[in-house]
Amino acid sequence: MLNFYQIMDNVITYLNQEDLETLKLKDPVKVFTDKFNDFDKLIQPMRSSGLSKDLYELDDRRDRAMGRLSTHLRLFSDYPEADKAKAAKELLQIYRKYGSLPQNKPNREETALIKNLLQDFEPADIKAKLALIGADKWVSVLKEANDAFSVMYGRQVKHESMLDPGAVKEKRDAVYDEFKKLTNVINALATLGGEAAYKSIIDMINTEMKKAVLAERPETKKPSDPKQPKTPKEPKEPKQPKEPKQPEQPKDPKQPETPQPPKPGGEKPKPGGDGNPDITLPEE
């Protein structure tokens, strides 16, 4: 929920830096902002806890630790001292069991994945190899950040459980619906009037949605999402993108959480081959 809040807040902040009057977005952005403000008032007690900010910082810390651990192992794989190069290659094989970019998994999946990786690094002979090439320092940073994230995530879930779920869902649904309408308006205006004027907004929304998918998506396939319009080579009839499907939950459709607009949304989505990445929201 806080991730969903943060992503929507980021989008509004960015939009308000644009010339909305010239872009013909003033009215739809106002309606979207009003719906968001209603949602904001409802979850304000939980938001004031600061959990969202802490989660983002901890997730970023463990992501950086994962990336730098990978880089460290790869660099030492070509080290001039044979014993260190051999140790690095063996450690890299363990790391790669979890994919080339394990830090790009959804938050809950990433938490479990890191725990499994750390368990693989527990045997005494593996610890010795980590220490031999100095990679044990990154493993310590990774463990600390992942443990802290897991605890903080549990606190967030507890805070969310204290709110009226029906009221929260109603307000969040309203925000999500207006967000879909807003993206459709942007897509249509970009198709009719040329993408150049809207490119920065489209890129910003895509970036936030990618972070959202990462931040709070369970281990399920992504829902179908609306596509950004391609820049037409020749004038064409405007084509509306598909409306995004609501993320699934037991019994009733559930609104996305986040951020992951922020980690904000399994692997982090990448732009498609046609240069038009999907706009997606994270599931809880």
CSV table of C-alpha atoms in Angstrom, one decimal:
chain,number,residue,atom,x,y,z
A,1,MET,CA,0.0,0.0,0.0
A,2,LEU,CA,2.7,2.5,0.9
A,3,ASN,CA,4.5,1.5,-2.2
A,4,PHE,CA,1.4,2.4,-4.3
A,5,TYR,CA,1.1,5.6,-2.4
A,6,GLN,CA,4.8,6.6,-3.0
A,7,ILE,CA,4.6,5.8,-6.7
A,8,MET,CA,1.4,7.9,-7.2
A,9,ASP,CA,2.9,10.7,-5.2
A,10,ASN,CA,6.0,10.7,-7.4
A,11,VAL,CA,3.9,10.9,-10.5
A,12,ILE,CA,1.9,13.8,-9.2
A,13,THR,CA,5.1,15.7,-8.1
A,14,TYR,CA,6.6,15.2,-11.6
A,15,LEU,CA,3.4,16.2,-13.4
A,16,ASN,CA,3.2,19.4,-11.5
A,17,GLN,CA,6.6,20.5,-12.8
A,18,GLU,CA,5.2,20.4,-16.3
A,19,ASP,CA,3.2,23.1,-18.2
A,20,LEU,CA,-0.1,21.2,-17.8
A,21,GLU,CA,-2.1,24.0,-19.4
A,22,THR,CA,-0.1,23.8,-22.7
A,23,LEU,CA,-0.1,20.0,-22.6
A,24,LYS,CA,-3.9,20.0,-22.1
A,25,LEU,CA,-3.5,17.9,-19.0
A,26,LYS,CA,-4.6,20.4,-16.3
A,27,ASP,CA,-8.1,19.0,-15.7
A,28,PRO,CA,-7.3,15.3,-15.8
A,29,VAL,CA,-4.3,15.8,-13.5
A,30,LYS,CA,-6.5,17.8,-11.0
A,31,VAL,CA,-9.1,15.0,-10.9
A,32,PHE,CA,-6.3,12.5,-10.4
A,33,THR,CA,-4.7,14.6,-7.6
A,34,ASP,CA,-8.0,15.1,-5.8
A,35,LYS,CA,-8.6,11.3,-5.7
A,36,PHE,CA,-5.0,10.8,-4.5
A,37,ASN,CA,-5.5,13.4,-1.7
A,38,ASP,CA,-8.6,11.5,-0.5
A,39,PHE,CA,-6.5,8.3,-0.3
A,40,ASP,CA,-3.7,10.2,1.4
A,41,LYS,CA,-5.9,11.4,4.2
A,42,LEU,CA,-7.1,7.9,4.9
A,43,ILE,CA,-3.7,6.3,5.2
A,44,GLN,CA,-1.9,9.3,6.8
A,45,PRO,CA,-1.5,7.7,10.2
A,46,MET,CA,0.4,4.8,8.6
A,47,ARG,CA,2.3,7.0,6.2
A,48,SER,CA,3.6,9.1,9.1
A,49,SER,CA,5.3,6.1,10.5
A,50,GLY,CA,8.1,6.5,7.9
A,51,LEU,CA,8.0,2.8,7.0
A,52,SER,CA,7.8,3.5,3.2
A,53,LYS,CA,11.0,5.6,3.2
A,54,ASP,CA,12.8,3.1,5.4
A,55,LEU,CA,11.8,0.2,3.1
A,56,TYR,CA,13.0,2.0,0.0
A,57,GLU,CA,16.3,2.8,1.6
A,58,LEU,CA,16.9,-0.8,2.8
A,59,ASP,CA,15.9,-2.3,-0.5
A,60,ASP,CA,18.3,0.1,-2.3
A,61,ARG,CA,21.0,-0.9,0.1
A,62,ARG,CA,20.6,-4.6,-0.5
A,63,ASP,CA,20.3,-4.1,-4.2
A,64,ARG,CA,23.6,-2.3,-4.3
A,65,ALA,CA,25.2,-5.0,-2.2
A,66,MET,CA,24.0,-7.7,-4.6
A,67,GLY,CA,25.3,-5.8,-7.6
A,68,ARG,CA,28.6,-5.1,-6.1
A,69,LEU,CA,29.1,-8.6,-4.8
A,70,SER,CA,28.5,-9.8,-8.4
A,71,THR,CA,31.0,-7.3,-9.7
A,72,HIS,CA,33.5,-8.3,-7.1
A,73,LEU,CA,33.3,-12.0,-8.0
A,74,ARG,CA,33.5,-11.3,-11.7
A,75,LEU,CA,36.6,-9.1,-11.4
A,76,PHE,CA,38.4,-11.7,-9.2
A,77,SER,CA,37.5,-14.4,-11.8
A,78,ASP,CA,40.4,-13.0,-13.9
A,79,TYR,CA,42.7,-12.2,-11.0
A,80,PRO,CA,46.4,-13.0,-11.7
A,81,GLU,CA,46.7,-15.2,-8.6
A,82,ALA,CA,45.3,-18.6,-9.6
A,83,ASP,CA,43.9,-19.5,-6.2
A,84,LYS,CA,41.9,-16.3,-5.9
A,85,ALA,CA,40.6,-16.6,-9.5
A,86,LYS,CA,39.6,-20.2,-8.9
A,87,ALA,CA,37.7,-19.3,-5.7
A,88,ALA,CA,35.9,-16.4,-7.4
A,89,LYS,CA,34.8,-18.6,-10.3
A,90,GLU,CA,33.4,-21.2,-7.8
A,91,LEU,CA,31.6,-18.4,-5.9
A,92,LEU,CA,30.2,-16.9,-9.0
A,93,GLN,CA,28.7,-20.3,-10.0
A,94,ILE,CA,26.8,-20.2,-6.6
A,95,TYR,CA,25.7,-16.7,-7.2
A,96,ARG,CA,24.4,-17.4,-10.7
A,97,LYS,CA,22.2,-20.2,-9.5
A,98,TYR,CA,19.8,-17.3,-8.7
A,99,GLY,CA,19.9,-15.6,-12.0
A,100,SER,CA,22.1,-12.9,-13.6
A,101,LEU,CA,20.2,-10.1,-11.8
A,102,PRO,CA,18.6,-11.5,-8.6
A,103,GLN,CA,18.3,-8.0,-7.2
A,104,ASN,CA,15.7,-7.3,-9.9
A,105,LYS,CA,13.2,-9.7,-8.4
A,106,PRO,CA,10.0,-8.5,-6.6
A,107,ASN,CA,10.7,-7.6,-3.0
A,108,ARG,CA,9.3,-10.7,-1.3
A,109,GLU,CA,10.9,-13.0,-3.8
A,110,GLU,CA,14.2,-11.1,-3.5
A,111,THR,CA,14.1,-11.4,0.3
A,112,ALA,CA,13.7,-15.2,0.1
A,113,LEU,CA,16.3,-15.5,-2.7
A,114,ILE,CA,18.9,-13.6,-0.7
A,115,LYS,CA,18.3,-15.8,2.4
A,116,ASN,CA,18.9,-18.9,0.2
A,117,LEU,CA,22.1,-17.4,-1.2
A,118,LEU,CA,23.4,-16.5,2.2
A,119,GLN,CA,22.7,-20.1,3.3
A,120,ASP,CA,24.8,-21.3,0.3
A,121,PHE,CA,27.6,-19.1,1.6
A,122,GLU,CA,27.5,-20.6,5.1
A,123,PRO,CA,29.7,-23.7,4.7
A,124,ALA,CA,33.2,-23.2,6.2
A,125,ASP,CA,35.0,-23.8,2.9
A,126,ILE,CA,32.8,-21.3,1.1
A,127,LYS,CA,33.4,-18.7,3.8
A,128,ALA,CA,37.1,-19.2,3.4
A,129,LYS,CA,36.9,-18.5,-0.3
A,130,LEU,CA,34.8,-15.4,0.3
A,131,ALA,CA,37.4,-14.2,2.8
A,132,LEU,CA,40.3,-15.0,0.5
A,133,ILE,CA,39.1,-12.5,-2.1
A,134,GLY,CA,37.5,-10.0,0.3
A,135,ALA,CA,33.9,-10.7,-0.8
A,136,ASP,CA,32.9,-11.5,2.7
A,137,LYS,CA,32.5,-7.8,3.4
A,138,TRP,CA,29.7,-7.5,0.8
A,139,VAL,CA,28.1,-10.6,2.1
A,140,SER,CA,27.9,-9.0,5.6
A,141,VAL,CA,26.4,-5.8,4.1
A,142,LEU,CA,23.9,-7.9,2.2
A,143,LYS,CA,22.8,-10.0,5.2
A,144,GLU,CA,22.4,-6.9,7.4
A,145,ALA,CA,20.3,-5.0,4.8
A,146,ASN,CA,18.1,-8.1,4.0
A,147,ASP,CA,17.4,-8.9,7.6
A,148,ALA,CA,16.5,-5.3,8.3
A,149,PHE,CA,14.2,-5.2,5.3
A,150,SER,CA,12.4,-8.3,6.3
A,151,VAL,CA,11.7,-6.9,9.8
A,152,MET,CA,10.6,-3.5,8.4
A,153,TYR,CA,8.3,-5.2,5.8
A,154,GLY,CA,6.6,-7.1,8.6
A,155,ARG,CA,6.0,-3.9,10.5
A,156,GLN,CA,4.5,-2.4,7.4
A,157,VAL,CA,2.1,-5.3,7.0
A,158,LYS,CA,1.1,-4.9,10.6
A,159,HIS,CA,0.3,-1.2,10.2
A,160,GLU,CA,-1.7,-2.0,7.1
A,161,SER,CA,-3.8,-4.5,9.0
A,162,MET,CA,-4.9,-1.8,11.4
A,163,LEU,CA,-6.7,0.2,8.7
A,164,ASP,CA,-10.3,-0.4,7.4
A,165,PRO,CA,-9.6,-2.6,4.4
A,166,GLY,CA,-12.9,-1.8,2.7
A,167,ALA,CA,-12.3,2.0,2.9
A,168,VAL,CA,-8.7,1.7,1.8
A,169,LYS,CA,-9.7,-0.4,-1.2
A,170,GLU,CA,-12.4,2.0,-2.2
A,171,LYS,CA,-10.1,5.0,-2.1
A,172,ARG,CA,-7.2,3.2,-3.7
A,173,ASP,CA,-9.5,1.9,-6.5
A,174,ALA,CA,-10.5,5.5,-7.2
A,175,VAL,CA,-6.9,6.6,-7.5
A,176,TYR,CA,-6.1,3.7,-9.7
A,177,ASP,CA,-9.0,4.3,-12.0
A,178,GLU,CA,-8.1,8.0,-12.4
A,179,PHE,CA,-4.5,7.0,-13.1
A,180,LYS,CA,-5.6,4.7,-15.9
A,181,LYS,CA,-7.8,7.5,-17.4
A,182,LEU,CA,-4.8,9.9,-17.1
A,183,THR,CA,-2.4,7.5,-18.9
A,184,ASN,CA,-5.0,7.0,-21.6
A,185,VAL,CA,-5.4,10.8,-22.1
A,186,ILE,CA,-1.6,11.1,-22.3
A,187,ASN,CA,-1.3,8.3,-24.8
A,188,ALA,CA,-4.1,9.8,-27.0
A,189,LEU,CA,-2.6,13.3,-26.9
A,190,ALA,CA,0.8,11.9,-27.8
A,191,THR,CA,-0.6,10.0,-30.7
A,192,LEU,CA,-2.6,12.8,-32.0
A,193,GLY,CA,-0.3,15.7,-31.4
A,194,GLY,CA,3.1,14.1,-31.5
A,195,GLU,CA,5.0,12.2,-28.8
A,196,ALA,CA,7.8,14.8,-28.4
A,197,ALA,CA,5.9,17.1,-26.1
A,198,TYR,CA,4.9,14.2,-23.9
A,199,LYS,CA,8.0,12.0,-24.1
A,200,SER,CA,9.4,13.2,-20.7
A,201,ILE,CA,6.1,12.4,-19.0
A,202,ILE,CA,5.8,9.0,-20.7
A,203,ASP,CA,9.4,8.1,-19.7
A,204,MET,CA,8.8,9.2,-16.1
A,205,ILE,CA,5.6,7.2,-15.7
A,206,ASN,CA,7.3,4.1,-17.3
A,207,THR,CA,10.2,4.5,-14.9
A,208,GLU,CA,8.0,4.8,-11.9
A,209,MET,CA,5.8,1.9,-12.9
A,210,LYS,CA,8.9,-0.4,-13.4
A,211,LYS,CA,10.0,0.4,-9.9
A,212,ALA,CA,6.5,-0.3,-8.7
A,213,VAL,CA,6.4,-3.7,-10.3
A,214,LEU,CA,9.6,-4.6,-8.6
A,215,ALA,CA,8.7,-3.3,-5.2
A,216,GLU,CA,5.6,-5.3,-4.4
A,217,ARG,CA,4.9,-8.1,-6.9
A,218,PRO,CA,4.3,-11.7,-5.7
A,219,GLU,CA,5.8,-14.6,-7.5
A,220,THR,CA,3.1,-14.6,-10.3
A,221,LYS,CA,3.1,-13.5,-13.9
A,222,LYS,CA,2.6,-9.8,-14.6
A,223,PRO,CA,-0.9,-8.7,-15.5
A,224,SER,CA,-1.4,-7.4,-18.9
A,225,ASP,CA,-0.6,-3.7,-19.0
A,226,PRO,CA,-1.3,-0.8,-21.3
A,227,LYS,CA,1.2,0.0,-23.9
A,228,GLN,CA,2.7,3.4,-24.6
A,229,PRO,CA,1.9,4.5,-28.1
A,230,LYS,CA,4.6,4.1,-30.7
A,231,THR,CA,5.7,7.2,-32.5
A,232,PRO,CA,4.0,6.9,-35.9
A,233,LYS,CA,6.1,7.1,-39.0
A,234,GLU,CA,3.0,8.3,-41.0
A,235,PRO,CA,-0.1,10.0,-39.7
A,236,LYS,CA,-2.5,7.3,-38.5
A,237,GLU,CA,-5.8,7.1,-36.7
A,238,PRO,CA,-5.2,7.4,-32.9
A,239,LYS,CA,-4.9,4.0,-31.3
A,240,GLN,CA,-5.8,3.7,-27.6
A,241,PRO,CA,-3.5,1.4,-25.5
A,242,LYS,CA,-5.0,-1.5,-23.7
A,243,GLU,CA,-6.3,-0.7,-20.3
A,244,PRO,CA,-4.2,-2.3,-17.6
A,245,LYS,CA,-5.8,-5.2,-15.8
A,246,GLN,CA,-6.1,-5.0,-12.0
A,247,PRO,CA,-3.7,-7.3,-10.2
A,248,GLU,CA,-5.3,-10.5,-8.9
A,249,GLN,CA,-6.1,-11.4,-5.3
A,250,PRO,CA,-8.3,-14.1,-3.7
A,251,LYS,CA,-12.0,-13.5,-4.4
A,252,ASP,CA,-11.9,-9.8,-5.4
A,253,PRO,CA,-9.5,-7.9,-7.6
A,254,LYS,CA,-6.9,-6.1,-5.6
A,255,GLN,CA,-5.4,-2.8,-6.3
A,256,PRO,CA,-1.6,-2.7,-6.8
A,257,GLU,CA,0.7,-1.9,-3.9
A,258,THR,CA,4.4,-0.7,-5.2
A,259,PRO,CA,6.1,1.0,-5.6
A,260,GLN,CA,7.6,-1.2,-6.3
A,261,PRO,CA,4.9,3.5,-8.9
A,262,PRO,CA,7.8,3.0,-6.5
A,263,LYS,CA,10.4,-1.5,-5.7
A,264,PRO,CA,7.3,1.5,-7.6
A,265,GLY,CA,5.7,-4.2,-10.4
A,266,GLY,CA,9.5,-10.8,-11.2
A,267,GLU,CA,12.5,-9.3,-12.8
A,268,LYS,CA,12.5,-5.6,-13.4
A,269,PRO,CA,10.8,-4.8,-16.6
A,270,LYS,CA,12.9,-3.6,-19.5
A,271,PRO,CA,11.9,-1.5,-22.5
A,272,GLY,CA,10.5,-3.5,-25.3
A,273,GLY,CA,12.2,-3.8,-28.6
A,274,ASP,CA,10.1,-1.1,-30.1
A,275,GLY,CA,11.2,1.4,-27.5
A,276,ASN,CA,7.7,1.5,-25.9
A,277,PRO,CA,7.8,-0.2,-22.4
A,278,ASP,CA,4.7,-1.1,-20.6
A,279,ILE,CA,3.1,1.0,-17.9
A,280,THR,CA,2.5,-1.4,-15.0
A,281,LEU,CA,1.5,-1.2,-11.4
A,282,PRO,CA,2.8,-3.6,-8.7
A,283,GLU,CA,0.7,-6.2,-7.1
A,284,GLU,CA,0.6,-6.8,-3.4
